[in-house]
JSON list of C-alpha atoms in Angstrom, two decimals:
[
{"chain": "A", "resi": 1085, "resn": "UNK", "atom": "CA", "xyz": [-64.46, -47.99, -33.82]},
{"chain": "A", "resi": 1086, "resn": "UNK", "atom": "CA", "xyz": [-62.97, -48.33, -37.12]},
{"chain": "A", "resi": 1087, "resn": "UNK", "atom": "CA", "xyz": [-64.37, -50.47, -40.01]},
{"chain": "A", "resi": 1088, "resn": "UNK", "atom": "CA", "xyz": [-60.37, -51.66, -40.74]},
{"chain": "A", "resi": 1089, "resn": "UNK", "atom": "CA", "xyz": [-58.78, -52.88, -37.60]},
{"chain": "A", "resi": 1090, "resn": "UNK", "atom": "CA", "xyz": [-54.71, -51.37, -37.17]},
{"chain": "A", "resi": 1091, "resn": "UNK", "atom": "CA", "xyz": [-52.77, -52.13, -33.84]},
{"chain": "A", "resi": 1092, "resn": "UNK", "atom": "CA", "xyz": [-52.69, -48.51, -32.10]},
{"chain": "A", "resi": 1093, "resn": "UNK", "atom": "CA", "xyz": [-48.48, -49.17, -31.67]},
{"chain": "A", "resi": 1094, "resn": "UNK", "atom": "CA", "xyz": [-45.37, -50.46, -33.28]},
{"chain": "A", "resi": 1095, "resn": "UNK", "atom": "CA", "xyz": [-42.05, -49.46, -33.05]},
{"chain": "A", "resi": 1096, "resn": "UNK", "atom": "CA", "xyz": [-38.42, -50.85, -34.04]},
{"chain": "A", "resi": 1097, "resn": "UNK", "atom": "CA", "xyz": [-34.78, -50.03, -33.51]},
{"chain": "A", "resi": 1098, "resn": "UNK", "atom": "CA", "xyz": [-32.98, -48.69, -36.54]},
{"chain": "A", "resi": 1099, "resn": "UNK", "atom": "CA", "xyz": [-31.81, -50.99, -39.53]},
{"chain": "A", "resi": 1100, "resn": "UNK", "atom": "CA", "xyz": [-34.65, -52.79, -38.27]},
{"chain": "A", "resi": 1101, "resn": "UNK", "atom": "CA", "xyz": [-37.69, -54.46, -40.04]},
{"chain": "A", "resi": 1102, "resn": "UNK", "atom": "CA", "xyz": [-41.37, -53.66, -38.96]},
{"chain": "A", "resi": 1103, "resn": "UNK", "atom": "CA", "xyz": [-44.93, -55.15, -39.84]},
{"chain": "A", "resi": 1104, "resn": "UNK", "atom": "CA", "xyz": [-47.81, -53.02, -39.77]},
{"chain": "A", "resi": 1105, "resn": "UNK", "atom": "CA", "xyz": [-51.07, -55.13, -40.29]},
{"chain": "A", "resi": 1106, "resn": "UNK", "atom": "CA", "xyz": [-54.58, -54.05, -41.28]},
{"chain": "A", "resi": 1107, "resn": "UNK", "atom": "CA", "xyz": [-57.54, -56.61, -40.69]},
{"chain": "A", "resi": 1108, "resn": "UNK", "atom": "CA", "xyz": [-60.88, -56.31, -42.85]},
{"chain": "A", "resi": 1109, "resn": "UNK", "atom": "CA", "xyz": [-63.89, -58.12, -44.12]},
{"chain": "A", "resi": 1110, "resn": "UNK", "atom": "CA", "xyz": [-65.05, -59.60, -47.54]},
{"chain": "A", "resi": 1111, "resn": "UNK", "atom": "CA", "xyz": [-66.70, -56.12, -48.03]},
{"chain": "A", "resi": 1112, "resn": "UNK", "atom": "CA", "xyz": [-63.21, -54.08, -48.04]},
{"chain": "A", "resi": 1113, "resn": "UNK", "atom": "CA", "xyz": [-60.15, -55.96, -48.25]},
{"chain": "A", "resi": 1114, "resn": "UNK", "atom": "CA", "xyz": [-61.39, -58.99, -49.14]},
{"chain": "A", "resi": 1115, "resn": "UNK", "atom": "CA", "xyz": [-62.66, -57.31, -52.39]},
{"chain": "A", "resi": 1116, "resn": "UNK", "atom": "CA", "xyz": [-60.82, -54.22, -52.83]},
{"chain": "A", "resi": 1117, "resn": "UNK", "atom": "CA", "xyz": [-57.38, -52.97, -53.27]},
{"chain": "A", "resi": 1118, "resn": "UNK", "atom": "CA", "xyz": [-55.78, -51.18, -50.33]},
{"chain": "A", "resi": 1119, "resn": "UNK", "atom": "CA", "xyz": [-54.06, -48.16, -49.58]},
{"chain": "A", "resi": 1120, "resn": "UNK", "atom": "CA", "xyz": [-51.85, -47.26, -47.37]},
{"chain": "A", "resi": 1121, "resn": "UNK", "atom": "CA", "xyz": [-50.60, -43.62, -45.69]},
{"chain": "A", "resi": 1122, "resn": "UNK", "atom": "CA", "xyz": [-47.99, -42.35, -43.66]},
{"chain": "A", "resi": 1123, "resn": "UNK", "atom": "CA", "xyz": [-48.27, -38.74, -42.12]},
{"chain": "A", "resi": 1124, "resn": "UNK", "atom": "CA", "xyz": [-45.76, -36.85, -40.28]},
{"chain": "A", "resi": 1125, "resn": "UNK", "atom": "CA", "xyz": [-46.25, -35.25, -37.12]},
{"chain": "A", "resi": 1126, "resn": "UNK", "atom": "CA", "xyz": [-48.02, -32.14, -37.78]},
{"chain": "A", "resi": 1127, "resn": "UNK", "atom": "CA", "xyz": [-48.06, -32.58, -41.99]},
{"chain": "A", "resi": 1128, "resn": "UNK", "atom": "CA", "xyz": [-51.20, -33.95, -43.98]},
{"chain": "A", "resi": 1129, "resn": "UNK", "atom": "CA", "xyz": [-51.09, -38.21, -44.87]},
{"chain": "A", "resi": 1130, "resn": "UNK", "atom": "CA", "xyz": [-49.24, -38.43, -48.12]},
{"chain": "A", "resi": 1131, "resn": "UNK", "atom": "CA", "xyz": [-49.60, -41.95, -50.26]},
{"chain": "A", "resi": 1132, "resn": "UNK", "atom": "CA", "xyz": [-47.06, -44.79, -49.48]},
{"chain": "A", "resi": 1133, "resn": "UNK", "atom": "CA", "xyz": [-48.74, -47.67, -51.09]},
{"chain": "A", "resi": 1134, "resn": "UNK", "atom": "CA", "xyz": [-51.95, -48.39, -53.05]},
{"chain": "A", "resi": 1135, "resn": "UNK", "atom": "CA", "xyz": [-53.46, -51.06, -55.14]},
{"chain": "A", "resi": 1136, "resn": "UNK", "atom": "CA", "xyz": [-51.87, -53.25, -52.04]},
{"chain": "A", "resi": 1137, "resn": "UNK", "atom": "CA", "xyz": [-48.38, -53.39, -53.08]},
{"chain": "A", "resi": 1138, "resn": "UNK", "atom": "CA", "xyz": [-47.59, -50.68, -55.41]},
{"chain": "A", "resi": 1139, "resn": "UNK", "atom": "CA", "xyz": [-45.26, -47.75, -54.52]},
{"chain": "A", "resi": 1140, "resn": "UNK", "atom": "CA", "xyz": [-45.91, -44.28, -55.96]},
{"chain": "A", "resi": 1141, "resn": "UNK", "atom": "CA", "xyz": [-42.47, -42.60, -57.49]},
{"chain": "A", "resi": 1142, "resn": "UNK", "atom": "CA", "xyz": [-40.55, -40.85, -54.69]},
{"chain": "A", "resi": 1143, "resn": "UNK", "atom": "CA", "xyz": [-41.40, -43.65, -52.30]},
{"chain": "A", "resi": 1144, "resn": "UNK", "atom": "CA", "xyz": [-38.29, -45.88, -50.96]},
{"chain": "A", "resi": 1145, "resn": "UNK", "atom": "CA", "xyz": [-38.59, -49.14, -51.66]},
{"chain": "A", "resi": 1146, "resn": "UNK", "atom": "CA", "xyz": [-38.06, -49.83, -48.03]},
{"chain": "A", "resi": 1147, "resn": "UNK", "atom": "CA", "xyz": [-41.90, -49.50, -47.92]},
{"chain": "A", "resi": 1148, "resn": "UNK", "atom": "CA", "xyz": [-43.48, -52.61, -49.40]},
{"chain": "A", "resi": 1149, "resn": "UNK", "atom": "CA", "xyz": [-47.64, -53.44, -48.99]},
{"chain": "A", "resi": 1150, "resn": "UNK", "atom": "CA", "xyz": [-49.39, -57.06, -49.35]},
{"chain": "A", "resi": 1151, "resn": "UNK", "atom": "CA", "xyz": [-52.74, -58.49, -49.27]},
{"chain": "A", "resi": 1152, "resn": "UNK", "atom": "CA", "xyz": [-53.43, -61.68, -48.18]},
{"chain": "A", "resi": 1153, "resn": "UNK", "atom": "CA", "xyz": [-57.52, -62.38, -48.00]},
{"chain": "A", "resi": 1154, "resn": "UNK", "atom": "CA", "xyz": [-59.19, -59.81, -45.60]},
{"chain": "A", "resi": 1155, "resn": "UNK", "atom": "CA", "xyz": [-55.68, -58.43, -44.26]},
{"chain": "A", "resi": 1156, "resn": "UNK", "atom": "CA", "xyz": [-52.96, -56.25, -45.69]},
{"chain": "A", "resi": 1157, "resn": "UNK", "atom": "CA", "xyz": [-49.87, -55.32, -44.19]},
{"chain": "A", "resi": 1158, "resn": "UNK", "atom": "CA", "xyz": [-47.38, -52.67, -44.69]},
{"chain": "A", "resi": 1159, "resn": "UNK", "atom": "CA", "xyz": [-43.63, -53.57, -44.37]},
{"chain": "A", "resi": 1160, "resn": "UNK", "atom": "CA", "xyz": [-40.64, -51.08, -43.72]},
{"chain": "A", "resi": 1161, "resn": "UNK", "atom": "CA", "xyz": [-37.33, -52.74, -43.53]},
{"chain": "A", "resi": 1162, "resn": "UNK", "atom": "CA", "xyz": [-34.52, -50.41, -42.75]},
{"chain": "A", "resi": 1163, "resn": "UNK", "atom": "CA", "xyz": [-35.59, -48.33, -40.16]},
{"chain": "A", "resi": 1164, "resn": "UNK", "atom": "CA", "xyz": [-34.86, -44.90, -40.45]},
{"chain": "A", "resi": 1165, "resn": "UNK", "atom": "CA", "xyz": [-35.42, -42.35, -37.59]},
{"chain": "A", "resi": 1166, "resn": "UNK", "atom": "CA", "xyz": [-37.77, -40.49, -40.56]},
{"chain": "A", "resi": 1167, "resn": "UNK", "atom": "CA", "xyz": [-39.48, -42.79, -40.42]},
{"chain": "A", "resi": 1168, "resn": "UNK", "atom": "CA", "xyz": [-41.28, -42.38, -36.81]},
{"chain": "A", "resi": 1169, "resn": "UNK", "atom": "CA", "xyz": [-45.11, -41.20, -38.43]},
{"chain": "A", "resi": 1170, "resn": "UNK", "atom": "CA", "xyz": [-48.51, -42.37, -38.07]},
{"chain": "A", "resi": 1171, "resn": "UNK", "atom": "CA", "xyz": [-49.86, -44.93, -40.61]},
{"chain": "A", "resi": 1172, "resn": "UNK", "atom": "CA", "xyz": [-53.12, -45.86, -41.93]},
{"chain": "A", "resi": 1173, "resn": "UNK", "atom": "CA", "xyz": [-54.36, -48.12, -43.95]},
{"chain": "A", "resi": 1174, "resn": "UNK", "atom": "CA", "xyz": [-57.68, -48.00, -46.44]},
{"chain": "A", "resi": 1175, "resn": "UNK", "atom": "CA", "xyz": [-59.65, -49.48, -48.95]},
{"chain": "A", "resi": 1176, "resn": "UNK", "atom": "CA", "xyz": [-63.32, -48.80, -50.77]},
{"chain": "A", "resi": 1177, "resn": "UNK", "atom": "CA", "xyz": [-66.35, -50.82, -48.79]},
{"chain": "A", "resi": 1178, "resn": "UNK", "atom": "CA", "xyz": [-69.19, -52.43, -50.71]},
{"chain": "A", "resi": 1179, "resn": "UNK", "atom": "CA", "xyz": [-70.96, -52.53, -47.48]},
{"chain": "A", "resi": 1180, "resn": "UNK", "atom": "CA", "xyz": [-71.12, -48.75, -47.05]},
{"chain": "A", "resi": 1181, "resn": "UNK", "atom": "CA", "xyz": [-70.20, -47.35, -50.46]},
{"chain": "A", "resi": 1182, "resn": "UNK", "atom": "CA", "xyz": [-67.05, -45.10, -48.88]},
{"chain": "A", "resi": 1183, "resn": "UNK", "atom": "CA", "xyz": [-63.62, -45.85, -48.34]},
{"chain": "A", "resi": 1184, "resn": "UNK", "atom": "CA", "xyz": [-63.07, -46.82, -44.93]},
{"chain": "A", "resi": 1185, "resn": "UNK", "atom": "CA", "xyz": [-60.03, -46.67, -42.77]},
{"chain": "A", "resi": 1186, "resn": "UNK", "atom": "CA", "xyz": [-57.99, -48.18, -39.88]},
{"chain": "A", "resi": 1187, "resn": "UNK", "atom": "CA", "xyz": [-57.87, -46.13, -36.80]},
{"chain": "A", "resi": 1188, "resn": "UNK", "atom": "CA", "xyz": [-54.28, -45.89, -37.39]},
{"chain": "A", "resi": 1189, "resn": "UNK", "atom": "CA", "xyz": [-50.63, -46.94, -35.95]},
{"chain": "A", "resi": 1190, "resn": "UNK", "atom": "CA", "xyz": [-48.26, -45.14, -34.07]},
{"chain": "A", "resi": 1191, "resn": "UNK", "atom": "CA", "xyz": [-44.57, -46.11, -35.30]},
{"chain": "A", "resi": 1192, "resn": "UNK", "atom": "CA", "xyz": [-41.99, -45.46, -33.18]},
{"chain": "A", "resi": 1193, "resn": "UNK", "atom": "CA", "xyz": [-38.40, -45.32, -33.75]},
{"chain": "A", "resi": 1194, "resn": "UNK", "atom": "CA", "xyz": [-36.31, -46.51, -30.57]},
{"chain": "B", "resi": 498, "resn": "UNK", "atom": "CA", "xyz": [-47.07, -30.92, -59.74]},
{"chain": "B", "resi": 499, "resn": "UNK", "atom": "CA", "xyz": [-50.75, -31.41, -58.15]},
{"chain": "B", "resi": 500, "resn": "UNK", "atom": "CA", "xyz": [-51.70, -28.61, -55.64]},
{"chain": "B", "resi": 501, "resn": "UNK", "atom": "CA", "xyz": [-55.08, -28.63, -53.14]},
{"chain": "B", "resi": 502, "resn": "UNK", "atom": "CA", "xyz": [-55.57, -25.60, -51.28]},
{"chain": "B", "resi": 503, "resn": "UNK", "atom": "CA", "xyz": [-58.36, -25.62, -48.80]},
{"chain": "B", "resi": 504, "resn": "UNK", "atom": "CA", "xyz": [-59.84, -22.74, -47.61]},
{"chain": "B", "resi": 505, "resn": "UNK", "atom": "CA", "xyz": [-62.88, -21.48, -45.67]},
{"chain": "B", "resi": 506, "resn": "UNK", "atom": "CA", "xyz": [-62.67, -23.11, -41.98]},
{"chain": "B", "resi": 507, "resn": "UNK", "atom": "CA", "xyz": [-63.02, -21.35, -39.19]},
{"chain": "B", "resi": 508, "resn": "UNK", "atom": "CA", "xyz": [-65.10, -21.05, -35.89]},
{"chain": "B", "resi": 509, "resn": "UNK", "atom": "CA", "xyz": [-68.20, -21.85, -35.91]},
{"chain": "B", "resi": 510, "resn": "UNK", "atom": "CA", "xyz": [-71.47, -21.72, -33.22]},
{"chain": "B", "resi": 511, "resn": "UNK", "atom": "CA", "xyz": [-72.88, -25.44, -32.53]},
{"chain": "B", "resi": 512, "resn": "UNK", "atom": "CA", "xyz": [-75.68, -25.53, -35.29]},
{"chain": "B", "resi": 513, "resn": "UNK", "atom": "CA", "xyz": [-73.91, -23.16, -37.45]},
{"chain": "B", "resi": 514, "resn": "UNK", "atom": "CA", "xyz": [-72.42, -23.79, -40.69]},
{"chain": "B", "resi": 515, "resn": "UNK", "atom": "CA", "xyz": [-69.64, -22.85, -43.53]},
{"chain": "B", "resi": 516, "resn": "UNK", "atom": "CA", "xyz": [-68.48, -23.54, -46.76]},
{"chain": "B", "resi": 517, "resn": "UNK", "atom": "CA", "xyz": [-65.58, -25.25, -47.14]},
{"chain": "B", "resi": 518, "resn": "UNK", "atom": "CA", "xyz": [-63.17, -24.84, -50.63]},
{"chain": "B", "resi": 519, "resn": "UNK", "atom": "CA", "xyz": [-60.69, -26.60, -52.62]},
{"chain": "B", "resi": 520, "resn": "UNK", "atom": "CA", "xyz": [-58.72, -24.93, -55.33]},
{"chain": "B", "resi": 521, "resn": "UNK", "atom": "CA", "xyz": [-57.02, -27.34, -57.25]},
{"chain": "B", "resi": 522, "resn": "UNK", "atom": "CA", "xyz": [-54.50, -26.94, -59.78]},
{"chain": "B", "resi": 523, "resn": "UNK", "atom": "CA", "xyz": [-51.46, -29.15, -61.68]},
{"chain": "B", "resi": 524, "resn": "UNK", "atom": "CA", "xyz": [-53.70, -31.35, -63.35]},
{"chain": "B", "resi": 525, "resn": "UNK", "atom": "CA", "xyz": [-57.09, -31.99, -65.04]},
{"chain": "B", "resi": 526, "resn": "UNK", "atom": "CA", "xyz": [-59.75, -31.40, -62.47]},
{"chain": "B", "resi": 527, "resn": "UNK", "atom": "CA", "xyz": [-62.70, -32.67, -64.17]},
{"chain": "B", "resi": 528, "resn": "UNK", "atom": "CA", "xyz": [-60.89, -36.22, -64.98]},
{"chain": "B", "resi": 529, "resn": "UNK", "atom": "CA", "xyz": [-60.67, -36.94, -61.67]},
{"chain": "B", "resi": 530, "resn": "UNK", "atom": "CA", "xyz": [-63.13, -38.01, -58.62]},
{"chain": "B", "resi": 531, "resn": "UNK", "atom": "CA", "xyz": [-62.80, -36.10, -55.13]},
{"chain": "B", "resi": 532, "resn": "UNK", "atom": "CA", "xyz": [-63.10, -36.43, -51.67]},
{"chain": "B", "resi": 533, "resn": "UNK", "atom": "CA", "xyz": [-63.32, -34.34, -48.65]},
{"chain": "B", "resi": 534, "resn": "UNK", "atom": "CA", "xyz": [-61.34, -36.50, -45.53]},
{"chain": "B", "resi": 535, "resn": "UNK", "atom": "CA", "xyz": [-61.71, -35.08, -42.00]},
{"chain": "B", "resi": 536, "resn": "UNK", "atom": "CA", "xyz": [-59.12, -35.74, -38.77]},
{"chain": "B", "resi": 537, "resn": "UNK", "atom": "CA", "xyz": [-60.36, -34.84, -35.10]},
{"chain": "B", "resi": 538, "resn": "UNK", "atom": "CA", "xyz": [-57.62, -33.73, -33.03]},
{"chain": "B", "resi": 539, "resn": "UNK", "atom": "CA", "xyz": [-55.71, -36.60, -32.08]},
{"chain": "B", "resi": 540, "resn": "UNK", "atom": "CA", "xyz": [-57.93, -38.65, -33.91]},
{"chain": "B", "resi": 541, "resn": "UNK", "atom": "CA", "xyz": [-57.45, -40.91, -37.16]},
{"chain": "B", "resi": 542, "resn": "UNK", "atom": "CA", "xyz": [-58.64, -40.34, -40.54]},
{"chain": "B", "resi": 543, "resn": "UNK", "atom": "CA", "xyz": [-62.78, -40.22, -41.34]},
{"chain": "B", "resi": 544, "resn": "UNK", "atom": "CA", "xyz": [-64.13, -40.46, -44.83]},
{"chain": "B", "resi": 545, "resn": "UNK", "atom": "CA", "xyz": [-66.58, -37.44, -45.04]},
{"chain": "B", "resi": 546, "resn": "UNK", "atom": "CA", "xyz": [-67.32, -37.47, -48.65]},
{"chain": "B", "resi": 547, "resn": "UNK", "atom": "CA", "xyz": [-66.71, -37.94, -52.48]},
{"chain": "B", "resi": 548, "resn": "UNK", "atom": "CA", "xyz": [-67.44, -36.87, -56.03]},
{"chain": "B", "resi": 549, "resn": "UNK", "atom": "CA", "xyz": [-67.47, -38.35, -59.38]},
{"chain": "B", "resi": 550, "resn": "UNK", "atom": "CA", "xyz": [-65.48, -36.20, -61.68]},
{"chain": "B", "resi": 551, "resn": "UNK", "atom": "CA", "xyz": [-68.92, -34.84, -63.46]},
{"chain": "B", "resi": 552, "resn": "UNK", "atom": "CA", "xyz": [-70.45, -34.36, -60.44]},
{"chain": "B", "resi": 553, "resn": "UNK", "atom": "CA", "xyz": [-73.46, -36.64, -61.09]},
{"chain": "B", "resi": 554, "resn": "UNK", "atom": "CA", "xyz": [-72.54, -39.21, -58.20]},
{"chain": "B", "resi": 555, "resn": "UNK", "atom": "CA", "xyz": [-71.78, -38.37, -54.49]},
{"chain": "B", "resi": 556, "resn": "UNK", "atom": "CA", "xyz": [-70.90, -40.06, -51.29]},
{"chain": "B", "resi": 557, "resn": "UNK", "atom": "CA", "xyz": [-71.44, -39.32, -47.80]},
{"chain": "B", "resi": 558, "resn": "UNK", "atom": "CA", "xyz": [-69.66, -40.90, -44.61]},
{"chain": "B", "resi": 559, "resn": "UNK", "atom": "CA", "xyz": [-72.83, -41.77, -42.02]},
{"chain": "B", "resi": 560, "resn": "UNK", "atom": "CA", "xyz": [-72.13, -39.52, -39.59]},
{"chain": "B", "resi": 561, "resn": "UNK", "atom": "CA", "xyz": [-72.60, -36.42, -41.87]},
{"chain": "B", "resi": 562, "resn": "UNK", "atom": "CA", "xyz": [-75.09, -37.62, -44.15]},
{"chain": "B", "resi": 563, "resn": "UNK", "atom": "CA", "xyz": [-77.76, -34.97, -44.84]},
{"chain": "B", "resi": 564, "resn": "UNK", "atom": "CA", "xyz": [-75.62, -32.69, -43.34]},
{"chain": "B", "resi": 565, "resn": "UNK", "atom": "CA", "xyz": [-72.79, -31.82, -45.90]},
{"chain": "B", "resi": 566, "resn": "UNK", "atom": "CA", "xyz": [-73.11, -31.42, -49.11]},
{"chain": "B", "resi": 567, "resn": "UNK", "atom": "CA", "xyz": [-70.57, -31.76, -51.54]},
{"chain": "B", "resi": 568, "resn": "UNK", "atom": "CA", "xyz": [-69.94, -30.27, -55.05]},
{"chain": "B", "resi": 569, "resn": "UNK", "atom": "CA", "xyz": [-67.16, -29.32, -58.06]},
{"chain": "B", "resi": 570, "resn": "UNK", "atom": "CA", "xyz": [-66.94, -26.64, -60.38]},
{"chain": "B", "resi": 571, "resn": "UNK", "atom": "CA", "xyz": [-65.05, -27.91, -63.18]},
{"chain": "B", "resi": 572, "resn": "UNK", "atom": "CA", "xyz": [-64.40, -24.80, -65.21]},
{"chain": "B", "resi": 573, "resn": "UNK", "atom": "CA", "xyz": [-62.92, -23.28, -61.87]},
{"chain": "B", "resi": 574, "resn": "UNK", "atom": "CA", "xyz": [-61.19, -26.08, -60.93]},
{"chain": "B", "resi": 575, "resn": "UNK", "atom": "CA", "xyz": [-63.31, -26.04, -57.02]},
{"chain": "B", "resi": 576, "resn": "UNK", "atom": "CA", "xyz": [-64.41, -28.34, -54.67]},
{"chain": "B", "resi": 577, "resn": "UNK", "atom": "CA", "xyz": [-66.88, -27.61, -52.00]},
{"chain": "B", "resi": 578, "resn": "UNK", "atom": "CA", "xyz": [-68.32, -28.99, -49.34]},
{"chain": "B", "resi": 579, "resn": "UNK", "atom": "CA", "xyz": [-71.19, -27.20, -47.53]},
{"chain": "B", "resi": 580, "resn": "UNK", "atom": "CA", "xyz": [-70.99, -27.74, -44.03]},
{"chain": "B", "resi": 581, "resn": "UNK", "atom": "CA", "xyz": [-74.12, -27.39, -41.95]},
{"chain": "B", "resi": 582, "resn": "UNK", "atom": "CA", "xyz": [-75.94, -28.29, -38.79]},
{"chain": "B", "resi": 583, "resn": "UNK", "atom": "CA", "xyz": [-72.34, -28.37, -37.12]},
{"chain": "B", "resi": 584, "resn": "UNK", "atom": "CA", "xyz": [-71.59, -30.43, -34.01]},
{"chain": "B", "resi": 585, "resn": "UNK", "atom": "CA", "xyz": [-68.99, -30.32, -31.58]},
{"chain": "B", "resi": 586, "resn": "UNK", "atom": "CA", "xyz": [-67.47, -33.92, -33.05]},
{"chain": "B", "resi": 587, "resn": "UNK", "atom": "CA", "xyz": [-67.38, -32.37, -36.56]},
{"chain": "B", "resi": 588, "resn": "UNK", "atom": "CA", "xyz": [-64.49, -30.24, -35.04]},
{"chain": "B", "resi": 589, "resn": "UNK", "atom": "CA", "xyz": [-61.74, -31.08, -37.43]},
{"chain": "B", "resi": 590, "resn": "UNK", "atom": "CA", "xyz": [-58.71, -30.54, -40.03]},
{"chain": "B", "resi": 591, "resn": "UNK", "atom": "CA", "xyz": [-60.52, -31.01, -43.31]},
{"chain": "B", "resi": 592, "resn": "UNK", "atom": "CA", "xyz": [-58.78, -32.46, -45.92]},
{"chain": "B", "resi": 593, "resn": "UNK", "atom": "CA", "xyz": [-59.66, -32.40, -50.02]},
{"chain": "B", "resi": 594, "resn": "UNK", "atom": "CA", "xyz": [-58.22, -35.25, -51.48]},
{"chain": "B", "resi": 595, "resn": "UNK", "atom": "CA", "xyz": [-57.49, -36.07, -55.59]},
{"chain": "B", "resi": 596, "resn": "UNK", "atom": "CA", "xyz": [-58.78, -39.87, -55.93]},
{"chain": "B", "resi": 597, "resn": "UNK", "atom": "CA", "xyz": [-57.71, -40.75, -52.67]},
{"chain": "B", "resi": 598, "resn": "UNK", "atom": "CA", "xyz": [-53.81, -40.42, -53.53]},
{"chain": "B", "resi": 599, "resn": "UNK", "atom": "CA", "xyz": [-52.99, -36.35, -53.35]},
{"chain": "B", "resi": 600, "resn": "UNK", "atom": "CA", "xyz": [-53.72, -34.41, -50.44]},
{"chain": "B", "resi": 601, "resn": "UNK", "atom": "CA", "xyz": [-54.12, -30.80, -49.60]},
{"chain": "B", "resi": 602, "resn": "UNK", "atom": "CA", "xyz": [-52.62, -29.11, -46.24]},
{"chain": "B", "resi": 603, "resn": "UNK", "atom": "CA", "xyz": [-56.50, -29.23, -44.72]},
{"chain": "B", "resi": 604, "resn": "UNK", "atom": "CA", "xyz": [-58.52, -26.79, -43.27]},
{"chain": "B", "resi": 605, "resn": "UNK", "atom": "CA", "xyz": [-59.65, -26.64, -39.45]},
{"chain": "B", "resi": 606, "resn": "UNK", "atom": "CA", "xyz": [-63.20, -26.42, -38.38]},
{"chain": "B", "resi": 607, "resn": "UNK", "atom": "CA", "xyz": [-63.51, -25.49, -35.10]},
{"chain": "B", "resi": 608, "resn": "UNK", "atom": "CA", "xyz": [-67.55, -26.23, -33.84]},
{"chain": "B", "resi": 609, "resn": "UNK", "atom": "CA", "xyz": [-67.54, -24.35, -29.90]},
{"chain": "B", "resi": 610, "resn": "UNK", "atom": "CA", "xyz": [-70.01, -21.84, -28.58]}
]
């Protein structure tokens, strides 16, 4: 059971807009900047957001985070077959003085 | 360009244990906290652990605590993570990972008598 809370699943047609979201507490999101990843099917997670809406260089800005109280969400509007990955979200915990993660969600590309 | 090489997983008896590496290179090592992030197989992310960039403070997910032991050599640009008292559900790609934003290509533990 994750400390962050993903839904397993998403998926979209191409050209398409998707909504990834990631619940929390006051002891992670609530307090903390998030960060989310997107890895590749068989490659290591590479950065696509952190401080909860800021895009390293190289990133499209297709891919756009917010944080709203205890829940972040990841955006990708265009949908591009590339795009079909796994995604995570993360952010540091007071509570247990680690990052924690969301257990993850499975984007696919119809 | 920042590179993280991991090296030294293998297979390992239940109970057993290893020493896991990280050669780093591209930027200043010892500016710079680390963290050791594991994935099952099939499996999401786990935090395993982290390091200040001196080395003074460290950080242990609970489900390897007093287990694994992480440390940095900073005029070798290394990070370790000692690895002992191995379980079957530490089985795992291992990744190092520069202040949670650049990862390495991981290394896979494999715990199975």
């Amino acid at each position: 059971q994750s400390v962050l809370t993903q839904p397993p699943s998403a998926s979209g047609t191409p050209g398409q807009r998707v909504t990834i979201s990631c619940s929390g507490s006051s002891s992670n999101i609530g307090s903390k900047s998030v960060n989310w990843y997107q890895q590749l099917p068989g490659t290591a997670p590479k950065l696509l957001i952190y401080s909860n809406d800021q895009r390293p260089s190289g990133v499209p800005d297709r891919f756009s985070g917010s944080k709203s109280g205890t829940s972040a969400s990841l955006a990708i509007s265009g949908l591009q077959s590339e795009d079909e990955a796994d995604y995570y979200c993360a952010a540091w915990d007071d509570s247990v003085n680690v990052p924690v993660f969301g257990g993850g969600t499975k984007l696919t590309v119809l | 360009e920042v590179q993280l090489v991991e090296s030294g997983g293998g297979l390992v008896q239940p109970g057993g244990s290893l020493r896991l590496s990280c050669s780093a290179s591209g930027f200043t090592f010892s500016s710079y906290f680390m963290h050791w992030v594991r994935q099952a197989p099939g499996k999401g992310l786990e935090y395993v652990s982290g390091i200040s960039s001196n080395g003074h403070n460290t950080y242990y997910g609970d489900s390897v605590k007093g287990r694994f032991t992480i440390s940095r050599d900073n005029s070798k640009n290394r990070l370790y993570l000692q690895v002992s008292s191995l379980r079957a559900e530490d089985t795992a790609v291992y990744y190092c990972v520069k202040d949670m934003r650049d990862w390495g290509q991981g290394t896979l533990v494999t715990v199975s008598s």
